[in-house]
Amino acid sequence: MASVVAQCHYIFGLRTGVINNICYFDEQTVIFPCGNNCVRYNIDQRWQRFIPGTEKSQGMQALAISANRRYLAVSERGEKGTITVYDLQHEQSRKRKVLSGGEVPVLEFVSMAFSPDSKYLIGQAGAPDWTLFYWMWEKQKVMASVKTTGSTNPINQVSFNPQDNTQICVSGNGVFKLFRYAEGALKQSNFLKLESHNFLSHTWMSEERVIAGTETGRLLVFESGDLRWEMSVTTKPATQEADRQLERRKPEVKCEGAAPARMPRITAITSYSKGFACSAGPGTVCLFEKTEEKDNYRKTREIRIPADPCSNEPSHAEQQEMVTLCISPSEETLVTSTDRGQLYSITLSSAEMSKGEQAHFEFLSHSFHSNIITGLSICIRKPLIATCSLDHSVRIWNFETNVLELHKEFQEEAFSVALHPSGLFILVGFSDKLRLMNLLIDDVRTFKEFTVRGCRECVFSHGGHMFAAVNGNLIHIYSSTTFDNLLNLKGHNGKVRAIVWSTDDSRLVSCGMDGAVYEWNTLNSKRESESVLKSCSYTGVTISPDAKTIFAVGTDCTLKEIQDCQILREVAADDVAYTTIAMSRSGRVLFAGTSIGTVRAIKYPLSTQKDWIEYQAHSGAVTKMVITFDDQYLLTVSEDCCLLIWKIIDKEGRGLKRDKDITYAEEILITKSDLEEKNQIMMELKTRVEELKMENEYQLRLKDMNYNEKIKDLSEKFVQEIESLKTKNQVLKTEKEKQEMSHLEVTREVVEKHSREQQDFESTSNQKLMLEYEKYQELQLKSQLMQEGYERQLQAMEDSKGRALEELTLFYEAKLQEKMLMLGQCQDESRQQMREFEESKKQMEEDGDREIQDIRIKYERKLRVEKEINLRLKGETGVMRKKFSSLQKDIDDRNVEIEKLRVEQQKLRGVIKSLEKDILGLKKEIQERDETIQDKEKRIYDLKKKNQELEKFKFVLDYKIKELKKQIEPRENDIKEMKEQIQEMEGELDQVHKRNTQLELNITELKLKLKATDKEMHKETQRVRDVEALVRRFKTDLHNCVGFIQEPKRLKDSIRELYEHYVQQSDVVDIVGVDADIQREYSRQREHLERNVASLKRKLAKDTEVHRTENVKIMKENVSLIKEINDLRRELRLVRTQVHDNKSQSGISKKKLSSSDLTALTSVEGRGLVARLNFEEEAERIIQLQRVEIQRLKMQMQGQSHSLIPPSSSTKLPVLTT
């Protein structure tokens, strides 16, 4: 059987207290921290991928994403603060590098940033040192570090210049510094005294401009590290000089200090192409854009967080403080996170378009809990999860669709929650009362209250007919139908921390802070079993599916398996306290939550070894844990305000097998008043639609009349304009002819002038070319003479250089011969040592048969001898090094002399610089060859020494290995034989145990069967005896009765006595039972009729839906007809414009024609006019036919609307265009 594992499936929540806790990966995906994970959330498709945190970390501190969106850096606090860099392009977001402060002790990194090319990373360490580290992160190399501030002025943000890898900005309380990386160190490049400002955030606007926001709502603009101007986020900016701002800053600080609560804090600021966005106090973000003026910005829009309609105080949502602002890569969406763990977004285009209206944020995904989650519950009939929190809210989630179905806030804190198995009711324990509520379609409403104050635990039974509620150390059991208090379970001396029902609801298990685990009978309130351990304060309990085993966890860091009032096993938890526990319905696995937020999957049956798998889940203690009824999902909640859904699978990745498929119910509750109110609204909307139809028809008629009048007026105007244009056209023609004549004369004059100028220019240019050619010949002769002189000088220099080179080569060859002689001496010494070594080796081989102790003593002596030889050789190497250093000094002196000679040559022959470069190149080559010779000599010497040492070690180790192998081989053979025997014996022992257990089971079954058959046999024999005795008594009484056959009265009395004596009351009851059958038949017929009525109602609803769709279809056809009318009207307009164009063209052509052709043209124009009139009449006739068709369709719709439900008000007709 494959072991069971859990896999992160979905998570609801946001981890607060993390710097830069929301960032974009791409246009659809954001990354944010939740629990002890980083979540990659796709906004469109709503899927999540998880990047788990590292083990034993004390929580995330900050996030940073690279400029190319490939790498994510996560800062985590622990015994030693670390930064982990993940590769986001990898499918599993694999870990790339882990960075730390090295030898510098760092507890945490409070802020980070990647360089523009993503190769470097900066990290600001926290108190008390406040050291800034500059890494080349791929090589895990600290390039530089610097202390940025004192212990009293914390740093809030660090960032890179977006155009420069070497410039860094650091801001904090009274700190605004620019650093530049140069020559392996970070050096401060600006020096400003800004102790009066607490900079909470900043952003780069360009390569030299930075905008910073303060705690008092001021925006300060710096250029090249100097303060240029400042403005308030609540007023329009005033551009002034820096010195004036510095003069006025002191009185402003005093005024701000007088009323600090009114000043908006600029906690987040981010830039984009048009300007920047910044927070401006609780629940507000301001957009600033560049103005045409230089160095100025204008506030264009305020975006606010909307009020929460589900809260008892809707304005609380508007008071949230913005923590992080982030703009998508295409600059379409702005996302923000708040200090209450909520995520909001808005499209910037919609914010800019809604001018005159207040722009509001929307939830990025859902509304999350903002405080510790105290309660968790599920139901059977629906895929719902209920949670409650200290933020006064109750939320209903759907774990199949991963959405928030419903949420509502109350006046009091909610401590516990329980869903009814049907999913239609919810039980919530508040600080003042326990309330039973209905889960309506859009609300949670109370309908029954119980006087249980501060109920920390409440649970419905699996059947839903009862629920248990904890009141301190008492457990009350109520009926879910009559709301009566059925039982009160007393026995705990401390507060009850957990309760759980058995599968058949006959048992209830509870555990408390007094160290007691009790099993109660829910029928008679008796205590069935108990286990008390006063040294442990229990926090969680669960029960196995067969209700025989109880599992409990508490403060003693162990998991206890309890059966029959005895603790069977205790499994230690490695110094981590378990807070809650749950067991799957199949009984294959236990899940436990810990105080550090991890979840463990523990294999069942339990073993004393640590047989579990641990998962990184939450950043706080796990408060509640539940497994769904189909064993598909594990649900955990924690003090970090997060709900985490786990998919339970086996190691092959498949889900667990279900006993039967669960089909979830789709029914919802709605009150009668709400239904009537909605029906009333529907009726009002129907009447409104009818009124709008009538009004629309009336408006259409009015528009038709107005447009007809306008068409007449326009046609008259156009005729007049055509006539005026004809006259203007004639005048323009005459002017055109005059201008053409004048233009021809001007062009003739210009051409003549151009030809004259061209001839003059050619003559002058020819003269200049001749002069230049003569100059060129003179310069060529000069260059030839200079070239010959330079060649002679070069030849002389080459000869002198050759002589110098020959002298230098002879000198260095002599030195090389000396070195070679020394090297030969060293080689002779090494050969002599090799001979000595071979002789010692022969002696060791001859003495190899002696005992191991003698060998060890001899080896030690030889070691001493070798050490002495080694010391002597080291002395010789020291002498050689001194000789080498003296030779090196001589070489350096000679180099100095050569350098002096080179300087003299440079003074004497300063004209020829190229030859000096050749000399320098040759010198460098000589130096390189000297260095290579020295390196090779050193390498030869080192290799010889290593070779000698390795050969010595090899001989000794070979001998030892041979001896040890001789000793080990027989023992290994014995151990193998013994292991095989043990395995065979263990296999036989297991088989024997299995047979014994099987035989014991068979014996117990047979004994039970034997007892049962004996009891049945005794019962049957007793029954037979009783019947025979009864028959004998009846025979004797009947015989006595027959004796009175001659006396009717006595016969009657004796028969009556016989009847009363032998006829039982049960026989009479059988007769009465006939009436009950009739009653049941009546109720069955009544149920049948009710079902028929319900089916008829459903059919009626379907028919109404069909009629509604037909009505919508007719409406759509009406819309298409109106669109066709609009198209026809546009065509009509085009035709009329064409007619007017034809008129104007015909008028122009008239004036061009001669008087003889005028009569023929008028006849043609008359025919065209008749055609045009016929076309207009045809168009008018088509429009009239379309109107008649529209009227007929409207009458048809009105006739159908009396029998059908009209369409909803959301279907609007398009506006008629003319």
PDB file of C-alpha atoms in Angstrom, residues 8 95 139 196 566 659 808 858 924 928 968 1034 1115 1147:
ATOM      1  CA  CYS A   8      -0.349  22.341  -1.473  1.00  0.00           C
ATOM      2  CA  LYS A  95      16.572  27.444  -5.619  1.00  0.00           C
ATOM      3  CA  LYS A 139      29.101  33.624  -7.562  1.00  0.00           C
ATOM      4  CA  SER A 196      13.912  66.033  10.622  1.00  0.00           C
ATOM      5  CA  GLN A 566      -4.300   3.072  28.442  1.00  0.00           C
ATOM      6  CA  ASP A 659     -15.871   4.439  -1.226  1.00  0.00           C
ATOM      7  CA  LEU A 808      71.250  40.515 -23.515  1.00  0.00           C
ATOM      8  CA  LYS A 858      60.435   0.516  12.772  1.00  0.00           C
ATOM      9  CA  LYS A 924      58.155  42.332 -21.404  1.00  0.00           C
ATOM     10  CA  GLU A 928      57.669  36.718 -18.995  1.00  0.00           C
ATOM     11  CA  ILE A 968      38.354  -8.958   7.547  1.00  0.00           C
ATOM     12  CA  PHE A1034     -55.947 -26.167  26.643  1.00  0.00           C
ATOM     13  CA  MET A1115     -36.290  41.198 -29.235  1.00  0.00           C
ATOM     14  CA  GLY A1147     -23.724  72.736 -63.668  1.00  0.00           C
TER      15      GLY A1147
END
